Amino acid sequence: MRNKRVCDYIAEAIQNEILSGRMSSGVPLRQEELADSLGYSRIPIREALQILESQGLAKRLATRHVVVADFSDEVITEIYELLSDVEIKLLKGMLQSGICLWDKAVSDNSEQPNCVHEPSAINEKLSAELQFHETIISNSHNEYFTHILENGLWCYIRFAVEETAAGRENARRLELLSKIAEAYSDKDIKIVRELLREYFGSLCEAVIAERAESSR
């Protein structure tokens, strides 16, 4: 897991408000107000807003004011589909390079540094799920894809997994990831693609359901 800075914690707090729908599109994100409400100085607030802009959650107007970006169920669906497409491209590259994803036969992770245990060997917690994505990112040689997935992991995936009611019930998703690992070891990239789409679809559904609940 990455080491978080103050601005990362601030960005996460605002991400949760935006992605949950509690903070609506077009709401101004004023440094002074956020500093007062969150209890931080303006410097980490400014850095947090830059993070939100890079993640597509905030946009800077011609007036230089920053506001919450426009979000809809369609936009959210497109984002998770994009993350799925990028991961499958990287998984194909990893497969061609002979890099293992999860190896069920590995009993000592230190013996094969490029491998991580399947979720059940780590423990069926949310951290195992995030580690799956970190493994893919760590094997990326495309800096643009790395940027997309890092933003996706610490914003959209993190929120779906940790902050939604459906996301915290992750037994089904861990099962999907285990099946992805099995298909990957069998070099069946078609099945990997289908299962990964299903996995990201479940994250998307969790976020949309959370937003619908917040709007009631």
PDB file of C-alpha atoms in Angstrom:
ATOM      1  CA  MET A   1       0.000   0.000   0.000  1.00  0.00           C
ATOM      2  CA  ARG A   2       1.214   3.525  -0.711  1.00  0.00           C
ATOM      3  CA  ASN A   3       2.300   6.051   1.889  1.00  0.00           C
ATOM      4  CA  LYS A   4      -0.369   8.734   2.109  1.00  0.00           C
ATOM      5  CA  ARG A   5       0.286  12.448   2.404  1.00  0.00           C
ATOM      6  CA  VAL A   6      -1.988  14.946   4.126  1.00  0.00           C
ATOM      7  CA  CYS A   7      -3.364  16.034   0.756  1.00  0.00           C
ATOM      8  CA  ASP A   8      -4.251  12.410  -0.052  1.00  0.00           C
ATOM      9  CA  TYR A   9      -6.402  12.143   3.074  1.00  0.00           C
ATOM     10  CA  ILE A  10      -8.082  15.436   2.225  1.00  0.00           C
ATOM     11  CA  ALA A  11      -8.683  14.306  -1.356  1.00  0.00           C
ATOM     12  CA  GLU A  12     -10.209  11.039  -0.103  1.00  0.00           C
ATOM     13  CA  ALA A  13     -12.616  12.883   2.178  1.00  0.00           C
ATOM     14  CA  ILE A  14     -13.826  15.021  -0.722  1.00  0.00           C
ATOM     15  CA  GLN A  15     -13.870  12.034  -3.099  1.00  0.00           C
ATOM     16  CA  ASN A  16     -16.246  10.258  -0.729  1.00  0.00           C
ATOM     17  CA  GLU A  17     -18.594  13.242  -0.700  1.00  0.00           C
ATOM     18  CA  ILE A  18     -18.583  13.579  -4.497  1.00  0.00           C
ATOM     19  CA  LEU A  19     -18.810   9.903  -5.464  1.00  0.00           C
ATOM     20  CA  SER A  20     -21.529   9.225  -2.899  1.00  0.00           C
ATOM     21  CA  GLY A  21     -23.609  12.032  -4.391  1.00  0.00           C
ATOM     22  CA  ARG A  22     -23.650  13.967  -1.136  1.00  0.00           C
ATOM     23  CA  MET A  23     -21.770  16.762  -2.908  1.00  0.00           C
ATOM     24  CA  SER A  24     -23.527  17.706  -6.138  1.00  0.00           C
ATOM     25  CA  SER A  25     -22.114  18.635  -9.541  1.00  0.00           C
ATOM     26  CA  GLY A  26     -21.235  22.302  -9.856  1.00  0.00           C
ATOM     27  CA  VAL A  27     -20.689  22.869  -6.124  1.00  0.00           C
ATOM     28  CA  PRO A  28     -17.764  25.295  -5.645  1.00  0.00           C
ATOM     29  CA  LEU A  29     -14.650  23.854  -3.992  1.00  0.00           C
ATOM     30  CA  ARG A  30     -13.237  26.954  -2.319  1.00  0.00           C
ATOM     31  CA  GLN A  31      -9.858  26.609  -0.636  1.00  0.00           C
ATOM     32  CA  GLU A  32     -10.725  28.922   2.233  1.00  0.00           C
ATOM     33  CA  GLU A  33     -13.994  27.146   3.077  1.00  0.00           C
ATOM     34  CA  LEU A  34     -12.444  23.689   2.827  1.00  0.00           C
ATOM     35  CA  ALA A  35      -9.508  24.738   4.998  1.00  0.00           C
ATOM     36  CA  ASP A  36     -11.911  25.989   7.674  1.00  0.00           C
ATOM     37  CA  SER A  37     -14.244  22.970   7.551  1.00  0.00           C
ATOM     38  CA  LEU A  38     -11.510  20.318   7.400  1.00  0.00           C
ATOM     39  CA  GLY A  39      -9.047  22.031   9.704  1.00  0.00           C
ATOM     40  CA  TYR A  40      -6.046  22.136   7.368  1.00  0.00           C
ATOM     41  CA  SER A  41      -3.945  24.901   5.855  1.00  0.00           C
ATOM     42  CA  ARG A  42      -4.557  26.035   2.290  1.00  0.00           C
ATOM     43  CA  ILE A  43      -1.420  24.368   0.881  1.00  0.00           C
ATOM     44  CA  PRO A  44      -2.560  20.722   1.321  1.00  0.00           C
ATOM     45  CA  ILE A  45      -6.087  21.793   0.342  1.00  0.00           C
ATOM     46  CA  ARG A  46      -4.719  23.198  -2.918  1.00  0.00           C
ATOM     47  CA  GLU A  47      -2.783  19.965  -3.530  1.00  0.00           C
ATOM     48  CA  ALA A  48      -5.899  17.916  -2.806  1.00  0.00           C
ATOM     49  CA  LEU A  49      -7.892  19.920  -5.354  1.00  0.00           C
ATOM     50  CA  GLN A  50      -5.187  19.235  -7.946  1.00  0.00           C
ATOM     51  CA  ILE A  51      -5.548  15.526  -7.210  1.00  0.00           C
ATOM     52  CA  LEU A  52      -9.317  15.759  -7.658  1.00  0.00           C
ATOM     53  CA  GLU A  53      -8.842  17.527 -10.993  1.00  0.00           C
ATOM     54  CA  SER A  54      -6.500  14.777 -12.211  1.00  0.00           C
ATOM     55  CA  GLN A  55      -9.124  12.200 -11.219  1.00  0.00           C
ATOM     56  CA  GLY A  56     -11.898  13.966 -13.101  1.00  0.00           C
ATOM     57  CA  LEU A  57     -13.866  14.718  -9.943  1.00  0.00           C
ATOM     58  CA  ALA A  58     -13.316  18.479 -10.097  1.00  0.00           C
ATOM     59  CA  LYS A  59     -12.882  20.971 -12.911  1.00  0.00           C
ATOM     60  CA  ARG A  60     -11.324  24.413 -13.087  1.00  0.00           C
ATOM     61  CA  LEU A  61     -13.464  27.065 -14.723  1.00  0.00           C
ATOM     62  CA  ALA A  62     -12.234  29.947 -16.883  1.00  0.00           C
ATOM     63  CA  THR A  63     -12.598  32.079 -13.763  1.00  0.00           C
ATOM     64  CA  ARG A  64     -10.015  29.761 -12.095  1.00  0.00           C
ATOM     65  CA  HIS A  65     -12.653  28.651  -9.602  1.00  0.00           C
ATOM     66  CA  VAL A  66     -12.814  24.903  -8.980  1.00  0.00           C
ATOM     67  CA  VAL A  67     -16.166  23.109  -8.896  1.00  0.00           C
ATOM     68  CA  VAL A  68     -17.376  19.520  -8.624  1.00  0.00           C
ATOM     69  CA  ALA A  69     -17.417  17.903 -12.074  1.00  0.00           C
ATOM     70  CA  ASP A  70     -20.588  16.729 -13.765  1.00  0.00           C
ATOM     71  CA  PHE A  71     -21.451  13.135 -12.856  1.00  0.00           C
ATOM     72  CA  SER A  72     -24.147  10.771 -14.011  1.00  0.00           C
ATOM     73  CA  ASP A  73     -24.657   7.009 -13.925  1.00  0.00           C
ATOM     74  CA  GLU A  74     -23.503   6.910 -17.549  1.00  0.00           C
ATOM     75  CA  VAL A  75     -20.254   8.735 -16.768  1.00  0.00           C
ATOM     76  CA  ILE A  76     -19.582   6.451 -13.799  1.00  0.00           C
ATOM     77  CA  THR A  77     -20.203   3.377 -15.958  1.00  0.00           C
ATOM     78  CA  GLU A  78     -17.793   4.651 -18.606  1.00  0.00           C
ATOM     79  CA  ILE A  79     -15.083   5.202 -15.991  1.00  0.00           C
ATOM     80  CA  TYR A  80     -15.242   1.635 -14.667  1.00  0.00           C
ATOM     81  CA  GLU A  81     -15.333   0.267 -18.214  1.00  0.00           C
ATOM     82  CA  LEU A  82     -12.198   2.268 -19.016  1.00  0.00           C
ATOM     83  CA  LEU A  83     -10.380   0.902 -15.962  1.00  0.00           C
ATOM     84  CA  SER A  84     -11.358  -2.619 -17.015  1.00  0.00           C
ATOM     85  CA  ASP A  85     -10.055  -2.043 -20.550  1.00  0.00           C
ATOM     86  CA  VAL A  86      -6.726  -0.648 -19.316  1.00  0.00           C
ATOM     87  CA  GLU A  87      -6.185  -3.516 -16.890  1.00  0.00           C
ATOM     88  CA  ILE A  88      -6.861  -6.134 -19.553  1.00  0.00           C
ATOM     89  CA  LYS A  89      -4.266  -4.503 -21.825  1.00  0.00           C
ATOM     90  CA  LEU A  90      -1.698  -4.633 -19.040  1.00  0.00           C
ATOM     91  CA  LEU A  91      -2.625  -8.222 -18.155  1.00  0.00           C
ATOM     92  CA  LYS A  92      -2.065  -9.231 -21.777  1.00  0.00           C
ATOM     93  CA  GLY A  93       1.391  -7.661 -21.637  1.00  0.00           C
ATOM     94  CA  MET A  94       2.159  -9.400 -18.347  1.00  0.00           C
ATOM     95  CA  LEU A  95       1.070 -12.720 -19.819  1.00  0.00           C
ATOM     96  CA  GLN A  96       3.344 -12.251 -22.822  1.00  0.00           C
ATOM     97  CA  SER A  97       6.236 -11.452 -20.468  1.00  0.00           C
ATOM     98  CA  GLY A  98       5.583 -14.542 -18.361  1.00  0.00           C
ATOM     99  CA  ILE A  99       4.722 -12.627 -15.181  1.00  0.00           C
ATOM    100  CA  CYS A 100       2.460 -14.522 -12.789  1.00  0.00           C
ATOM    101  CA  LEU A 101      -0.495 -12.832 -11.154  1.00  0.00           C
ATOM    102  CA  TRP A 102      -1.547 -15.175  -8.357  1.00  0.00           C
ATOM    103  CA  ASP A 103       0.018 -18.597  -8.056  1.00  0.00           C
ATOM    104  CA  LYS A 104      -2.005 -21.100  -6.049  1.00  0.00           C
ATOM    105  CA  ALA A 105       1.007 -23.385  -5.799  1.00  0.00           C
ATOM    106  CA  VAL A 106       3.200 -20.789  -4.107  1.00  0.00           C
ATOM    107  CA  SER A 107       3.587 -21.396  -0.396  1.00  0.00           C
ATOM    108  CA  ASP A 108       6.336 -18.871   0.294  1.00  0.00           C
ATOM    109  CA  ASN A 109       5.870 -15.503  -1.403  1.00  0.00           C
ATOM    110  CA  SER A 110       9.518 -14.590  -0.838  1.00  0.00           C
ATOM    111  CA  GLU A 111      10.637 -17.360  -3.198  1.00  0.00           C
ATOM    112  CA  GLN A 112       8.889 -15.761  -6.183  1.00  0.00           C
ATOM    113  CA  PRO A 113       8.890 -11.972  -5.789  1.00  0.00           C
ATOM    114  CA  ASN A 114       6.783 -11.381  -8.902  1.00  0.00           C
ATOM    115  CA  CYS A 115       3.917 -13.420  -7.461  1.00  0.00           C
ATOM    116  CA  VAL A 116       1.374 -12.694  -4.780  1.00  0.00           C
ATOM    117  CA  HIS A 117      -0.847 -15.242  -3.099  1.00  0.00           C
ATOM    118  CA  GLU A 118      -4.444 -15.736  -4.094  1.00  0.00           C
ATOM    119  CA  PRO A 119      -6.916 -13.801  -1.887  1.00  0.00           C
ATOM    120  CA  SER A 120      -7.646 -16.732   0.438  1.00  0.00           C
ATOM    121  CA  ALA A 121      -3.928 -17.067   1.191  1.00  0.00           C
ATOM    122  CA  ILE A 122      -3.677 -13.409   2.176  1.00  0.00           C
ATOM    123  CA  ASN A 123      -7.107 -13.261   3.878  1.00  0.00           C
ATOM    124  CA  GLU A 124     -10.503 -12.357   2.530  1.00  0.00           C
ATOM    125  CA  LYS A 125     -10.312  -8.682   3.332  1.00  0.00           C
ATOM    126  CA  LEU A 126     -10.511  -5.553   1.254  1.00  0.00           C
ATOM    127  CA  SER A 127      -6.719  -5.189   1.255  1.00  0.00           C
ATOM    128  CA  ALA A 128      -6.408  -8.359  -0.850  1.00  0.00           C
ATOM    129  CA  GLU A 129      -8.649  -6.820  -3.466  1.00  0.00           C
ATOM    130  CA  LEU A 130      -6.619  -3.617  -3.640  1.00  0.00           C
ATOM    131  CA  GLN A 131      -3.399  -5.641  -3.792  1.00  0.00           C
ATOM    132  CA  PHE A 132      -4.651  -7.308  -6.967  1.00  0.00           C
ATOM    133  CA  HIS A 133      -4.753  -3.932  -8.721  1.00  0.00           C
ATOM    134  CA  GLU A 134      -1.453  -2.799  -7.200  1.00  0.00           C
ATOM    135  CA  THR A 135       0.194  -5.897  -8.670  1.00  0.00           C
ATOM    136  CA  ILE A 136      -1.013  -5.012 -12.154  1.00  0.00           C
ATOM    137  CA  ILE A 137       0.081  -1.385 -11.781  1.00  0.00           C
ATOM    138  CA  SER A 138       3.523  -2.403 -10.532  1.00  0.00           C
ATOM    139  CA  ASN A 139       4.069  -4.385 -13.736  1.00  0.00           C
ATOM    140  CA  SER A 140       3.013  -1.576 -16.071  1.00  0.00           C
ATOM    141  CA  HIS A 141       5.614  -0.171 -18.459  1.00  0.00           C
ATOM    142  CA  ASN A 142       3.189   2.341 -19.941  1.00  0.00           C
ATOM    143  CA  GLU A 143       3.353   5.520 -17.866  1.00  0.00           C
ATOM    144  CA  TYR A 144       0.020   6.801 -19.167  1.00  0.00           C
ATOM    145  CA  PHE A 145      -1.745   3.555 -18.245  1.00  0.00           C
ATOM    146  CA  THR A 146      -0.015   3.655 -14.861  1.00  0.00           C
ATOM    147  CA  HIS A 147      -1.375   7.160 -14.264  1.00  0.00           C
ATOM    148  CA  ILE A 148      -4.913   6.113 -15.220  1.00  0.00           C
ATOM    149  CA  LEU A 149      -4.871   3.042 -12.984  1.00  0.00           C
ATOM    150  CA  GLU A 150      -3.275   4.762 -10.000  1.00  0.00           C
ATOM    151  CA  ASN A 151      -5.982   7.418 -10.134  1.00  0.00           C
ATOM    152  CA  GLY A 152      -8.567   4.704 -10.642  1.00  0.00           C
ATOM    153  CA  LEU A 153      -7.300   2.591  -7.764  1.00  0.00           C
ATOM    154  CA  TRP A 154      -7.030   5.325  -5.139  1.00  0.00           C
ATOM    155  CA  CYS A 155     -10.244   7.031  -6.175  1.00  0.00           C
ATOM    156  CA  TYR A 156     -12.890   4.959  -7.956  1.00  0.00           C
ATOM    157  CA  ILE A 157     -11.858   1.444  -6.911  1.00  0.00           C
ATOM    158  CA  ARG A 158     -11.038   2.499  -3.337  1.00  0.00           C
ATOM    159  CA  PHE A 159     -14.381   4.243  -2.951  1.00  0.00           C
ATOM    160  CA  ALA A 160     -16.386   1.315  -4.326  1.00  0.00           C
ATOM    161  CA  VAL A 161     -14.531  -1.219  -2.179  1.00  0.00           C
ATOM    162  CA  GLU A 162     -14.259   0.682   1.103  1.00  0.00           C
ATOM    163  CA  GLU A 163     -17.071   3.234   1.177  1.00  0.00           C
ATOM    164  CA  THR A 164     -20.136   1.552  -0.303  1.00  0.00           C
ATOM    165  CA  ALA A 165     -22.414  -0.897   1.484  1.00  0.00           C
ATOM    166  CA  ALA A 166     -22.312  -3.365  -1.422  1.00  0.00           C
ATOM    167  CA  GLY A 167     -18.563  -2.883  -1.879  1.00  0.00           C
ATOM    168  CA  ARG A 168     -17.720  -3.974   1.637  1.00  0.00           C
ATOM    169  CA  GLU A 169     -19.434  -7.308   0.966  1.00  0.00           C
ATOM    170  CA  ASN A 170     -16.643  -8.515  -1.292  1.00  0.00           C
ATOM    171  CA  ALA A 171     -16.847 -12.327  -1.180  1.00  0.00           C
ATOM    172  CA  ARG A 172     -18.252 -12.507  -4.716  1.00  0.00           C
ATOM    173  CA  ARG A 173     -15.581 -10.165  -6.094  1.00  0.00           C
ATOM    174  CA  LEU A 174     -12.791 -12.140  -4.422  1.00  0.00           C
ATOM    175  CA  GLU A 175     -14.240 -15.228  -6.086  1.00  0.00           C
ATOM    176  CA  LEU A 176     -14.135 -13.428  -9.441  1.00  0.00           C
ATOM    177  CA  LEU A 177     -10.525 -12.386  -8.893  1.00  0.00           C
ATOM    178  CA  SER A 178      -9.613 -15.970  -8.051  1.00  0.00           C
ATOM    179  CA  LYS A 179     -11.269 -17.128 -11.295  1.00  0.00           C
ATOM    180  CA  ILE A 180      -9.392 -14.400 -13.174  1.00  0.00           C
ATOM    181  CA  ALA A 181      -6.131 -15.735 -11.720  1.00  0.00           C
ATOM    182  CA  GLU A 182      -7.047 -19.251 -12.793  1.00  0.00           C
ATOM    183  CA  ALA A 183      -7.919 -18.134 -16.346  1.00  0.00           C
ATOM    184  CA  TYR A 184      -4.724 -16.060 -16.431  1.00  0.00           C
ATOM    185  CA  SER A 185      -2.609 -19.075 -15.460  1.00  0.00           C
ATOM    186  CA  ASP A 186      -4.390 -21.012 -18.228  1.00  0.00           C
ATOM    187  CA  LYS A 187      -3.526 -18.146 -20.625  1.00  0.00           C
ATOM    188  CA  ASP A 188      -7.204 -17.763 -21.509  1.00  0.00           C
ATOM    189  CA  ILE A 189      -7.253 -14.002 -22.048  1.00  0.00           C
ATOM    190  CA  LYS A 190     -10.832 -14.084 -23.375  1.00  0.00           C
ATOM    191  CA  ILE A 191     -12.145 -15.450 -20.071  1.00  0.00           C
ATOM    192  CA  VAL A 192      -9.928 -13.009 -18.160  1.00  0.00           C
ATOM    193  CA  ARG A 193     -11.515 -10.134 -20.102  1.00  0.00           C
ATOM    194  CA  GLU A 194     -15.074 -11.364 -19.442  1.00  0.00           C
ATOM    195  CA  LEU A 195     -14.480 -11.891 -15.729  1.00  0.00           C
ATOM    196  CA  LEU A 196     -12.692  -8.571 -15.327  1.00  0.00           C
ATOM    197  CA  ARG A 197     -15.614  -6.796 -16.982  1.00  0.00           C
ATOM    198  CA  GLU A 198     -17.970  -8.528 -14.562  1.00  0.00           C
ATOM    199  CA  TYR A 199     -15.755  -7.536 -11.632  1.00  0.00           C
ATOM    200  CA  PHE A 200     -15.641  -3.848 -12.587  1.00  0.00           C
ATOM    201  CA  GLY A 201     -19.347  -3.976 -13.346  1.00  0.00           C
ATOM    202  CA  SER A 202     -19.999  -5.013  -9.750  1.00  0.00           C
ATOM    203  CA  LEU A 203     -17.926  -2.056  -8.494  1.00  0.00           C
ATOM    204  CA  CYS A 204     -19.888   0.276 -10.736  1.00  0.00           C
ATOM    205  CA  GLU A 205     -23.211  -1.102  -9.502  1.00  0.00           C
ATOM    206  CA  ALA A 206     -22.090  -0.630  -5.884  1.00  0.00           C
ATOM    207  CA  VAL A 207     -21.318   3.054  -6.509  1.00  0.00           C
ATOM    208  CA  ILE A 208     -24.550   3.733  -8.398  1.00  0.00           C
ATOM    209  CA  ALA A 209     -26.559   2.023  -5.646  1.00  0.00           C
ATOM    210  CA  GLU A 210     -24.778   4.099  -2.994  1.00  0.00           C
ATOM    211  CA  ARG A 211     -25.549   7.310  -4.869  1.00  0.00           C
ATOM    212  CA  ALA A 212     -29.198   6.325  -5.243  1.00  0.00           C
ATOM    213  CA  GLU A 213     -29.424   5.669  -1.502  1.00  0.00           C
ATOM    214  CA  SER A 214     -27.830   9.048  -0.712  1.00  0.00           C
ATOM    215  CA  SER A 215     -30.338  10.869  -2.911  1.00  0.00           C
ATOM    216  CA  ARG A 216     -33.353   9.540  -0.999  1.00  0.00           C
TER     217      ARG A 216
END
